[in-house]
Amino acid sequence: MTRLAQTAGLNDIQREILSTVRDFVDKEIIPVATQLEHRDEYPTEIVEGLKELGLFGLMIPEEYGGLGESLLTYALCVEEIARGWMSVSGIINTHFIVAYMLKQHGTQEQKDTFLPRMALGEVRGAFSMSEPALGSDVSAISSKGVKDGDEYVLHGQKMWLTNGGTSTLVAVLARSDEGHPEGTAPHKSMTTFLVEKEPGFGEVRPGLTIPGKIDKMGYKGVDTTELIMDDLRIPANRVLGGTTGRGFYQMMDGVEVGRVNVAARGCGVAQRAFELGVSYAQQRHTFGKPIAQHQAIQFKLAEMATKVEAAHAMMVNAARKKDSGERNDLEAGMAKYLASEYCKEVVEDAFRIHGGYGFSKEYEIERLYREAPMLLIGEGTAEIQKMIIGRRLLEEYRFQG
Ligand SMILES: Cc1cc2nc3c(=O)[nH]c(=O)nc-3n(C[C@H](O)[C@H](O)[C@H](O)COP(=O)(O)OP(=O)(O)OC[C@H]3O[C@@H](n4cnc5c(N)ncnc54)[C@H](O)[C@@H]3O)c2cc1C
């Protein structure tokens, strides 16, 4: 199925990368995704394949051993991968955000230390803002890093770390009041700490515990965890960018590219749901003809395909805006909002087209139905996207009267 979600203006390298990734998805991901998902099994072989394709270093500059590709190329790869299995795109997404934050905000020493190994997939990134008491309201973060000589001592509990167990480098956002007196605005008193650790569960470094995997309704295979810091000592040179108080801005920059990425995932999952729906509709017969010949089902297919096209166009637009060096928070917020809502709707329509069989675990659509809701939440809920979009619109269309 190639008619939908085409992207005009790609160069030869981009087309080649995408065709390689699509081939990998068709041969190595789709045939095993549902089985692995039902067992909640980490896709080790798929991850090794992604490493070989260079996907962990797709956007890391060539001087650090990456492919130096654009956000657009990255997002289009994510769309392909999510079409195969959304969890696999989750494995590379937090890695990509941490690599992006290092590239944009890291000191030279931090870039030299981490980026070459991240490009190879040897160091794997996770990022951690959320806590048990907050997700949307990042300004309420209570985890804290206090300076002690050449180190920071971190305390606090973090929640919902995608790749919390498998990662070896976590970008942790915490409050740091050193140099920021009491009463400083929350977003000016936060710092990103680069926390290195062993992969796995339990005490993975003195003062740092990853309790275990959170049992989720979907988005299985990829590990999602808590992270507990109790007297965790971090050298001062592991403050991202070397200066405290910049963490909020660094994380928001990371989340902005992450939103394009979540939009791309929504596009990929919706495309797969459409493929499944249009195929099933031509095989299942009722009242003497394929259900695809009933107008009500054709209308559903028409709506689904239109949503796939619209979400893809907005996602591509948001990625291109960022690649051009312009601020893209408005476009990224719109793309994330629309693509995740449309994804949920397209998946539901494909599910309905499957009738009772959509409820059976033997059918792929059952898995997609449990995966789509995560996109409504991750990288900011619909309400948060609308707040960002609304504020930006009022800036752009300020009343002059
Ligand atoms: C599977 C999974 C993986 C995740 N991975 C990560 C990760 O890797 N790193 C990380 O840091 N976080 C991660 N998260 C956390 C995710 O970012 C948060 O769940 C999300 O930001 C929402 O926060 P919350 O769950 O605390 O909901 P809340 O912020 O408590 O929101 C609850 C509801 O209230 C609404 N709401 C909140 N504030 C407002 C407002 N001002 N106006 C109107 N409505 C509002 C929300 O939209 C939502 O509907 C993950 C979450 C999931 C489920």
CSV table of C-alpha atoms and ligand atoms in Angstrom, one decimal:
chain,number,residue,atom,x,y,z
A,1,MET,CA,0.0,0.0,0.0
A,2,THR,CA,1.8,3.0,-1.2
A,3,ARG,CA,-0.8,5.4,-2.5
A,4,LEU,CA,-1.4,7.3,0.8
A,5,ALA,CA,1.0,9.3,2.9
A,6,GLN,CA,3.5,10.2,0.1
A,7,THR,CA,6.0,12.9,0.8
A,8,ALA,CA,7.0,15.3,-2.0
A,9,GLY,CA,10.5,16.7,-2.4
A,10,LEU,CA,12.6,14.0,-0.7
A,11,ASN,CA,16.1,13.6,-2.0
A,12,ASP,CA,17.6,10.2,-3.1
A,13,ILE,CA,19.2,9.5,0.2
A,14,GLN,CA,16.0,10.0,2.1
A,15,ARG,CA,14.1,7.8,-0.4
A,16,GLU,CA,16.7,5.1,0.0
A,17,ILE,CA,16.7,5.2,3.8
A,18,LEU,CA,12.9,5.0,3.8
A,19,SER,CA,12.7,2.2,1.4
A,20,THR,CA,15.3,0.2,3.5
A,21,VAL,CA,13.3,0.9,6.7
A,22,ARG,CA,10.0,-0.1,5.1
A,23,ASP,CA,11.5,-3.3,3.8
A,24,PHE,CA,12.9,-4.1,7.3
A,25,VAL,CA,9.4,-3.3,8.9
A,26,ASP,CA,7.6,-5.6,6.4
A,27,LYS,CA,10.1,-8.5,6.8
A,28,GLU,CA,11.3,-8.3,10.4
A,29,ILE,CA,8.7,-6.4,12.4
A,30,ILE,CA,5.2,-7.0,11.2
A,31,PRO,CA,5.4,-10.8,11.1
A,32,VAL,CA,6.5,-11.0,14.8
A,33,ALA,CA,5.1,-7.9,16.4
A,34,THR,CA,1.8,-9.2,17.7
A,35,GLN,CA,3.3,-12.4,19.1
A,36,LEU,CA,6.0,-10.5,21.0
A,37,GLU,CA,3.4,-7.9,22.1
A,38,HIS,CA,1.2,-10.6,23.6
A,39,ARG,CA,4.1,-12.0,25.5
A,40,ASP,CA,5.2,-8.4,26.5
A,41,GLU,CA,8.7,-9.5,25.2
A,42,TYR,CA,11.5,-7.0,24.5
A,43,PRO,CA,12.2,-7.1,20.7
A,44,THR,CA,16.0,-7.8,21.1
A,45,GLU,CA,16.5,-9.0,17.5
A,46,ILE,CA,14.6,-6.1,16.0
A,47,VAL,CA,16.7,-3.6,18.1
A,48,GLU,CA,19.9,-5.3,16.8
A,49,GLY,CA,18.6,-4.8,13.3
A,50,LEU,CA,17.8,-1.2,13.9
A,51,LYS,CA,21.4,-0.7,15.2
A,52,GLU,CA,22.8,-2.2,12.0
A,53,LEU,CA,20.6,0.1,9.9
A,54,GLY,CA,22.1,3.0,11.9
A,55,LEU,CA,18.8,4.2,13.1
A,56,PHE,CA,20.0,5.0,16.6
A,57,GLY,CA,22.4,7.6,15.1
A,58,LEU,CA,20.0,8.8,12.4
A,59,MET,CA,20.1,12.5,13.5
A,60,ILE,CA,23.4,12.4,15.3
A,61,PRO,CA,25.9,14.5,13.3
A,62,GLU,CA,28.4,12.6,11.0
A,63,GLU,CA,31.4,14.0,13.0
A,64,TYR,CA,30.1,11.8,15.9
A,65,GLY,CA,29.5,8.8,13.8
A,66,GLY,CA,25.8,9.3,13.0
A,67,LEU,CA,24.0,9.7,9.7
A,68,GLY,CA,23.4,13.5,10.3
A,69,GLU,CA,19.9,13.3,8.9
A,70,SER,CA,17.1,15.8,9.3
A,71,LEU,CA,14.1,15.6,11.7
A,72,LEU,CA,11.9,15.0,8.6
A,73,THR,CA,13.9,11.8,7.7
A,74,TYR,CA,13.8,10.7,11.3
A,75,ALA,CA,10.0,11.3,11.5
A,76,LEU,CA,9.3,9.4,8.3
A,77,CYS,CA,11.3,6.5,9.6
A,78,VAL,CA,9.4,6.6,12.8
A,79,GLU,CA,6.1,6.5,10.8
A,80,GLU,CA,7.3,3.4,9.0
A,81,ILE,CA,8.4,1.7,12.2
A,82,ALA,CA,5.2,2.5,14.0
A,83,ARG,CA,3.3,1.1,11.1
A,84,GLY,CA,5.0,-2.2,12.0
A,85,TRP,CA,4.8,-1.9,15.8
A,86,MET,CA,4.5,1.3,17.8
A,87,SER,CA,6.6,-0.1,20.7
A,88,VAL,CA,9.7,-0.3,18.5
A,89,SER,CA,9.4,3.4,17.7
A,90,GLY,CA,9.2,4.0,21.5
A,91,ILE,CA,12.5,2.3,21.9
A,92,ILE,CA,14.3,4.8,19.6
A,93,ASN,CA,12.3,7.8,20.5
A,94,THR,CA,13.6,8.6,24.0
A,95,HIS,CA,17.1,7.8,22.8
A,96,PHE,CA,16.6,10.2,20.0
A,97,ILE,CA,15.4,13.0,22.3
A,98,VAL,CA,18.4,12.6,24.6
A,99,ALA,CA,20.8,12.6,21.7
A,100,TYR,CA,19.1,15.7,20.3
A,101,MET,CA,19.3,17.5,23.7
A,102,LEU,CA,23.0,16.6,23.9
A,103,LYS,CA,23.6,17.9,20.4
A,104,GLN,CA,21.8,21.1,21.0
A,105,HIS,CA,22.7,21.8,24.6
A,106,GLY,CA,25.6,19.6,25.7
A,107,THR,CA,29.2,20.7,26.5
A,108,GLN,CA,31.8,19.6,24.1
A,109,GLU,CA,33.0,17.0,26.6
A,110,GLN,CA,29.5,15.6,26.9
A,111,LYS,CA,29.0,15.4,23.2
A,112,ASP,CA,32.4,13.7,22.7
A,113,THR,CA,31.6,11.3,25.5
A,114,PHE,CA,28.1,10.2,24.6
A,115,LEU,CA,27.2,10.9,21.0
A,116,PRO,CA,29.6,8.4,19.3
A,117,ARG,CA,28.4,5.6,21.5
A,118,MET,CA,24.8,6.7,21.1
A,119,ALA,CA,25.1,6.6,17.3
A,120,LEU,CA,26.1,2.9,17.6
A,121,GLY,CA,23.3,2.2,20.0
A,122,GLU,CA,25.8,1.2,22.7
A,123,VAL,CA,24.6,4.0,25.0
A,124,ARG,CA,20.8,4.1,25.1
A,125,GLY,CA,18.9,7.1,26.2
A,126,ALA,CA,15.8,7.6,28.4
A,127,PHE,CA,14.3,10.9,29.5
A,128,SER,CA,12.5,11.6,32.7
A,129,MET,CA,10.4,14.6,33.6
A,130,SER,CA,7.2,12.9,35.0
A,131,GLU,CA,6.8,12.1,38.7
A,132,PRO,CA,4.0,10.2,40.5
A,133,ALA,CA,2.2,13.5,41.3
A,134,LEU,CA,2.7,15.3,38.0
A,135,GLY,CA,3.0,14.9,34.3
A,136,SER,CA,1.4,17.9,32.5
A,137,ASP,CA,2.5,20.3,35.3
A,138,VAL,CA,6.3,20.1,34.9
A,139,SER,CA,6.7,23.2,37.0
A,140,ALA,CA,5.6,21.2,40.1
A,141,ILE,CA,8.6,18.8,39.9
A,142,SER,CA,9.8,18.0,43.4
A,143,SER,CA,12.9,15.9,42.8
A,144,LYS,CA,15.9,17.8,43.8
A,145,GLY,CA,19.7,18.0,43.2
A,146,VAL,CA,21.8,19.7,45.9
A,147,LYS,CA,25.4,20.7,45.3
A,148,ASP,CA,28.0,19.0,47.5
A,149,GLY,CA,31.6,19.9,46.4
A,150,ASP,CA,32.2,18.6,42.9
A,151,GLU,CA,29.0,16.6,42.9
A,152,TYR,CA,25.2,16.9,43.1
A,153,VAL,CA,23.2,14.8,45.4
A,154,LEU,CA,19.8,13.8,43.9
A,155,HIS,CA,16.7,12.8,45.8
A,156,GLY,CA,13.2,12.1,44.4
A,157,GLN,CA,10.9,9.7,42.6
A,158,LYS,CA,10.3,9.7,38.9
A,159,MET,CA,7.5,8.0,37.0
A,160,TRP,CA,6.8,6.6,33.5
A,161,LEU,CA,10.3,6.3,32.1
A,162,THR,CA,10.0,4.8,28.7
A,163,ASN,CA,13.1,2.5,28.4
A,164,GLY,CA,13.8,3.0,32.1
A,165,GLY,CA,15.2,-0.5,32.4
A,166,THR,CA,17.1,-0.9,29.1
A,167,SER,CA,18.7,2.6,28.9
A,168,THR,CA,22.1,3.4,30.2
A,169,LEU,CA,21.8,7.2,30.1
A,170,VAL,CA,18.8,9.0,31.6
A,171,ALA,CA,18.3,12.8,31.3
A,172,VAL,CA,16.6,13.6,34.6
A,173,LEU,CA,14.9,16.9,35.2
A,174,ALA,CA,15.1,18.0,38.8
A,175,ARG,CA,15.0,21.2,40.8
A,176,SER,CA,18.4,22.7,41.8
A,177,ASP,CA,18.3,25.8,44.0
A,178,GLU,CA,22.1,26.3,43.9
A,179,GLY,CA,22.5,29.9,42.5
A,180,HIS,CA,18.7,30.2,42.3
A,181,PRO,CA,17.4,31.7,45.5
A,182,GLU,CA,14.0,30.7,47.1
A,183,GLY,CA,11.2,32.2,45.1
A,184,THR,CA,12.9,31.8,41.7
A,185,ALA,CA,10.4,30.9,39.0
A,186,PRO,CA,10.2,27.1,38.8
A,187,HIS,CA,11.2,27.0,35.1
A,188,LYS,CA,14.4,28.9,36.0
A,189,SER,CA,15.5,26.6,38.8
A,190,MET,CA,15.5,23.3,37.0
A,191,THR,CA,18.4,21.4,35.8
A,192,THR,CA,18.9,18.4,33.5
A,193,PHE,CA,21.2,15.8,35.0
A,194,LEU,CA,22.8,13.2,32.8
A,195,VAL,CA,22.6,10.0,34.9
A,196,GLU,CA,24.6,7.1,33.7
A,197,LYS,CA,23.6,3.6,34.9
A,198,GLU,CA,23.7,-0.1,34.2
A,199,PRO,CA,20.7,-1.5,32.3
A,200,GLY,CA,18.3,-3.7,34.3
A,201,PHE,CA,16.2,-3.5,37.4
A,202,GLY,CA,16.9,-3.1,41.1
A,203,GLU,CA,19.7,-0.9,42.4
A,204,VAL,CA,21.5,-0.1,39.0
A,205,ARG,CA,23.9,2.3,40.6
A,206,PRO,CA,24.4,3.3,44.2
A,207,GLY,CA,21.5,5.6,45.1
A,208,LEU,CA,19.5,4.7,42.0
A,209,THR,CA,16.8,2.1,41.8
A,210,ILE,CA,14.6,1.0,38.9
A,211,PRO,CA,11.9,-1.0,40.6
A,212,GLY,CA,10.5,-3.0,37.7
A,213,LYS,CA,8.3,-2.8,34.6
A,214,ILE,CA,4.9,-1.1,34.9
A,215,ASP,CA,2.2,-3.4,33.6
A,216,LYS,CA,0.4,-1.5,30.8
A,217,MET,CA,-2.7,-2.1,28.7
A,218,GLY,CA,-0.7,-1.7,25.4
A,219,TYR,CA,2.7,-0.3,24.2
A,220,LYS,CA,4.1,-3.6,25.5
A,221,GLY,CA,7.5,-5.0,24.8
A,222,VAL,CA,9.1,-1.6,25.6
A,223,ASP,CA,9.8,-1.2,29.3
A,224,THR,CA,8.2,1.6,31.2
A,225,THR,CA,9.4,2.1,34.7
A,226,GLU,CA,9.7,4.3,37.8
A,227,LEU,CA,13.1,5.6,38.9
A,228,ILE,CA,14.0,6.3,42.6
A,229,MET,CA,16.9,8.5,43.6
A,230,ASP,CA,18.1,8.3,47.2
A,231,ASP,CA,21.4,10.0,47.8
A,232,LEU,CA,22.4,9.6,44.1
A,233,ARG,CA,25.7,11.3,43.5
A,234,ILE,CA,26.3,12.9,40.1
A,235,PRO,CA,29.5,14.6,39.1
A,236,ALA,CA,29.1,18.3,38.4
A,237,ASN,CA,30.2,17.8,34.8
A,238,ARG,CA,27.1,15.8,34.2
A,239,VAL,CA,24.8,18.8,34.4
A,240,LEU,CA,23.6,19.1,30.8
A,241,GLY,CA,25.4,22.1,29.2
A,242,GLY,CA,27.4,22.7,32.4
A,243,THR,CA,25.1,25.3,33.8
A,244,THR,CA,22.2,24.8,36.2
A,245,GLY,CA,18.8,26.5,35.8
A,246,ARG,CA,18.4,25.7,32.1
A,247,GLY,CA,16.8,22.3,32.4
A,248,PHE,CA,13.2,23.3,31.7
A,249,TYR,CA,14.1,25.0,28.4
A,250,GLN,CA,16.3,22.1,27.4
A,251,MET,CA,13.6,19.5,28.1
A,252,MET,CA,10.9,21.6,26.3
A,253,ASP,CA,13.2,21.8,23.3
A,254,GLY,CA,13.5,18.0,23.4
A,255,VAL,CA,9.8,17.5,23.8
A,256,GLU,CA,9.1,19.7,20.8
A,257,VAL,CA,10.9,17.3,18.5
A,258,GLY,CA,9.4,14.5,20.5
A,259,ARG,CA,5.9,15.8,19.6
A,260,VAL,CA,6.7,15.6,15.9
A,261,ASN,CA,7.8,12.0,16.6
A,262,VAL,CA,4.6,11.1,18.4
A,263,ALA,CA,2.6,12.6,15.5
A,264,ALA,CA,4.7,10.4,13.2
A,265,ARG,CA,3.8,7.4,15.3
A,266,GLY,CA,0.1,8.3,15.1
A,267,CYS,CA,0.5,8.5,11.3
A,268,GLY,CA,2.1,5.0,11.2
A,269,VAL,CA,-0.4,3.3,13.4
A,270,ALA,CA,-3.3,4.9,11.5
A,271,GLN,CA,-1.8,3.8,8.2
A,272,ARG,CA,-1.6,0.2,9.4
A,273,ALA,CA,-5.1,0.3,10.7
A,274,PHE,CA,-6.3,1.6,7.3
A,275,GLU,CA,-4.4,-1.2,5.5
A,276,LEU,CA,-6.0,-3.8,7.8
A,277,GLY,CA,-9.4,-2.3,7.4
A,278,VAL,CA,-9.4,-2.0,3.6
A,279,SER,CA,-8.0,-5.5,3.2
A,280,TYR,CA,-10.6,-7.1,5.5
A,281,ALA,CA,-13.5,-5.2,4.0
A,282,GLN,CA,-12.7,-6.8,0.6
A,283,GLN,CA,-12.6,-10.4,2.1
A,284,ARG,CA,-15.6,-10.4,4.4
A,285,HIS,CA,-19.0,-10.9,2.7
A,286,THR,CA,-22.4,-10.0,4.1
A,287,PHE,CA,-25.7,-10.0,2.3
A,288,GLY,CA,-24.1,-11.5,-0.8
A,289,LYS,CA,-21.2,-9.1,-1.4
A,290,PRO,CA,-17.9,-7.9,0.1
A,291,ILE,CA,-18.6,-5.5,3.0
A,292,ALA,CA,-16.4,-3.0,1.0
A,293,GLN,CA,-19.3,-2.8,-1.5
A,294,HIS,CA,-21.7,-1.5,1.2
A,295,GLN,CA,-21.7,2.3,1.0
A,296,ALA,CA,-21.5,2.7,4.8
A,297,ILE,CA,-18.2,0.8,4.8
A,298,GLN,CA,-16.8,2.7,1.8
A,299,PHE,CA,-17.6,5.9,3.6
A,300,LYS,CA,-15.6,4.7,6.6
A,301,LEU,CA,-12.7,3.8,4.4
A,302,ALA,CA,-12.9,7.3,2.7
A,303,GLU,CA,-12.9,9.0,6.1
A,304,MET,CA,-10.0,6.9,7.3
A,305,ALA,CA,-7.9,7.5,4.3
A,306,THR,CA,-8.6,11.3,4.4
A,307,LYS,CA,-7.4,11.3,8.1
A,308,VAL,CA,-4.3,9.4,7.2
A,309,GLU,CA,-3.4,11.9,4.5
A,310,ALA,CA,-4.2,15.0,6.6
A,311,ALA,CA,-2.2,13.8,9.7
A,312,HIS,CA,0.8,12.9,7.4
A,313,ALA,CA,0.7,16.4,5.8
A,314,MET,CA,0.7,18.2,9.2
A,315,MET,CA,3.4,16.0,10.6
A,316,VAL,CA,5.7,16.6,7.6
A,317,ASN,CA,5.0,20.3,7.8
A,318,ALA,CA,6.0,20.4,11.5
A,319,ALA,CA,9.2,18.5,10.8
A,320,ARG,CA,10.2,20.7,7.9
A,321,LYS,CA,9.6,23.8,10.0
A,322,LYS,CA,12.0,22.7,12.7
A,323,ASP,CA,14.5,21.6,10.0
A,324,SER,CA,14.4,25.1,8.6
A,325,GLY,CA,15.6,26.4,11.9
A,326,GLU,CA,12.3,28.1,12.8
A,327,ARG,CA,10.3,27.7,16.0
A,328,ASN,CA,7.8,24.9,15.4
A,329,ASP,CA,5.9,24.7,18.7
A,330,LEU,CA,2.6,25.7,17.0
A,331,GLU,CA,3.0,23.2,14.1
A,332,ALA,CA,4.3,20.4,16.3
A,333,GLY,CA,1.4,20.9,18.8
A,334,MET,CA,-1.2,20.9,16.0
A,335,ALA,CA,0.4,17.8,14.3
A,336,LYS,CA,0.6,15.9,17.6
A,337,TYR,CA,-2.9,16.7,18.5
A,338,LEU,CA,-4.5,16.0,15.2
A,339,ALA,CA,-2.4,12.9,14.4
A,340,SER,CA,-3.1,11.2,17.8
A,341,GLU,CA,-6.9,12.0,17.7
A,342,TYR,CA,-7.1,10.8,14.0
A,343,CYS,CA,-5.1,7.7,14.8
A,344,LYS,CA,-7.5,6.7,17.6
A,345,GLU,CA,-10.5,7.3,15.2
A,346,VAL,CA,-9.0,5.4,12.3
A,347,VAL,CA,-8.1,2.5,14.5
A,348,GLU,CA,-11.6,2.4,15.9
A,349,ASP,CA,-13.1,2.4,12.4
A,350,ALA,CA,-10.8,-0.4,11.3
A,351,PHE,CA,-11.8,-2.3,14.5
A,352,ARG,CA,-15.5,-1.9,13.7
A,353,ILE,CA,-14.9,-3.0,10.1
A,354,HIS,CA,-13.5,-6.3,11.6
A,355,GLY,CA,-16.8,-6.9,13.4
A,356,GLY,CA,-16.4,-9.6,16.1
A,357,TYR,CA,-13.0,-10.7,14.9
A,358,GLY,CA,-11.5,-7.3,15.8
A,359,PHE,CA,-12.1,-8.4,19.4
A,360,SER,CA,-10.0,-11.5,18.9
A,361,LYS,CA,-6.3,-11.5,19.8
A,362,GLU,CA,-5.6,-13.3,16.6
A,363,TYR,CA,-6.2,-10.2,14.7
A,364,GLU,CA,-3.6,-7.4,14.5
A,365,ILE,CA,-6.2,-4.7,14.9
A,366,GLU,CA,-6.8,-5.8,18.5
A,367,ARG,CA,-3.2,-4.8,19.4
A,368,LEU,CA,-3.5,-1.4,17.6
A,369,TYR,CA,-6.7,-0.7,19.5
A,370,ARG,CA,-4.8,-1.0,22.8
A,371,GLU,CA,-1.8,1.0,21.5
A,372,ALA,CA,-3.5,4.0,20.0
A,373,PRO,CA,-4.6,5.6,23.4
A,374,MET,CA,-1.0,6.0,24.5
A,375,LEU,CA,-0.5,8.6,21.8
A,376,LEU,CA,-3.3,10.7,23.3
A,377,ILE,CA,-1.2,11.0,26.5
A,378,GLY,CA,2.5,10.8,25.7
A,379,GLU,CA,4.5,14.1,25.0
A,380,GLY,CA,1.6,16.1,26.4
A,381,THR,CA,-2.1,15.3,26.4
A,382,ALA,CA,-4.6,16.8,23.9
A,383,GLU,CA,-5.6,19.5,26.5
A,384,ILE,CA,-1.9,20.5,26.9
A,385,GLN,CA,-1.5,20.7,23.1
A,386,LYS,CA,-4.5,22.9,22.8
A,387,MET,CA,-3.1,25.2,25.5
A,388,ILE,CA,0.1,25.5,23.6
A,389,ILE,CA,-1.7,26.1,20.3
A,390,GLY,CA,-4.1,28.6,21.8
A,391,ARG,CA,-1.3,30.7,23.5
A,392,ARG,CA,0.7,30.8,20.3
A,393,LEU,CA,-2.3,31.8,18.2
A,394,LEU,CA,-3.0,34.7,20.6
A,395,GLU,CA,0.7,35.8,20.2
A,396,GLU,CA,0.4,35.6,16.4
A,397,TYR,CA,-3.0,37.3,16.2
A,398,ARG,CA,-2.6,39.8,18.9
A,399,PHE,CA,-5.5,42.3,18.8
A,400,GLN,CA,-4.1,45.6,17.6
A,401,GLY,CA,-7.2,47.8,18.2
B,1,LIG,C1,3.2,4.6,28.4
B,1,LIG,C2,3.7,5.9,28.9
B,1,LIG,C3,5.0,6.3,28.7
B,1,LIG,C4,5.5,7.5,29.2
B,1,LIG,N1,6.9,7.8,29.0
B,1,LIG,C5,7.4,9.0,29.6
B,1,LIG,C6,8.8,9.2,29.6
B,1,LIG,O1,9.6,8.5,28.9
B,1,LIG,N2,9.2,10.3,30.3
B,1,LIG,C7,8.4,11.1,31.0
B,1,LIG,O2,8.9,12.1,31.6
B,1,LIG,N3,7.1,10.9,31.0
B,1,LIG,C8,6.5,9.8,30.3
B,1,LIG,N4,5.2,9.6,30.4
B,1,LIG,C9,4.3,10.5,31.2
B,1,LIG,C10,3.4,11.3,30.3
B,1,LIG,O3,4.2,12.4,29.7
B,1,LIG,C11,2.3,11.9,31.2
B,1,LIG,O4,1.5,10.8,31.6
B,1,LIG,C12,1.5,13.0,30.5
B,1,LIG,O5,2.3,14.1,30.4
B,1,LIG,C13,0.2,13.3,31.3
B,1,LIG,O6,0.6,13.6,32.6
B,1,LIG,P1,-0.3,12.8,33.8
B,1,LIG,O7,-0.4,11.4,33.5
B,1,LIG,O8,0.4,13.2,35.1
B,1,LIG,O9,-1.7,13.5,33.7
B,1,LIG,P2,-2.2,14.9,34.5
B,1,LIG,O10,-1.2,15.9,34.2
B,1,LIG,O11,-2.5,14.5,35.9
B,1,LIG,O12,-3.5,15.1,33.7
B,1,LIG,C14,-4.7,14.4,33.9
B,1,LIG,C15,-5.8,15.0,33.0
B,1,LIG,O13,-6.0,16.4,33.3
B,1,LIG,C16,-5.8,17.1,32.1
B,1,LIG,N5,-5.2,18.4,32.5
B,1,LIG,C17,-4.0,18.6,33.2
B,1,LIG,N6,-3.8,19.9,33.3
B,1,LIG,C18,-4.8,20.6,32.6
B,1,LIG,C19,-5.1,22.0,32.4
B,1,LIG,N7,-4.3,22.9,32.8
B,1,LIG,N8,-6.2,22.3,31.7
B,1,LIG,C20,-7.0,21.3,31.2
B,1,LIG,N9,-6.8,20.0,31.4
B,1,LIG,C21,-5.7,19.6,32.1
B,1,LIG,C22,-4.9,16.3,31.2
B,1,LIG,O14,-5.0,16.6,29.9
B,1,LIG,C23,-5.4,14.9,31.5
B,1,LIG,O15,-6.6,14.7,30.8
B,1,LIG,C24,4.6,8.4,29.8
B,1,LIG,C25,3.3,8.0,30.0
B,1,LIG,C26,2.8,6.8,29.5
B,1,LIG,C27,1.4,6.5,29.8
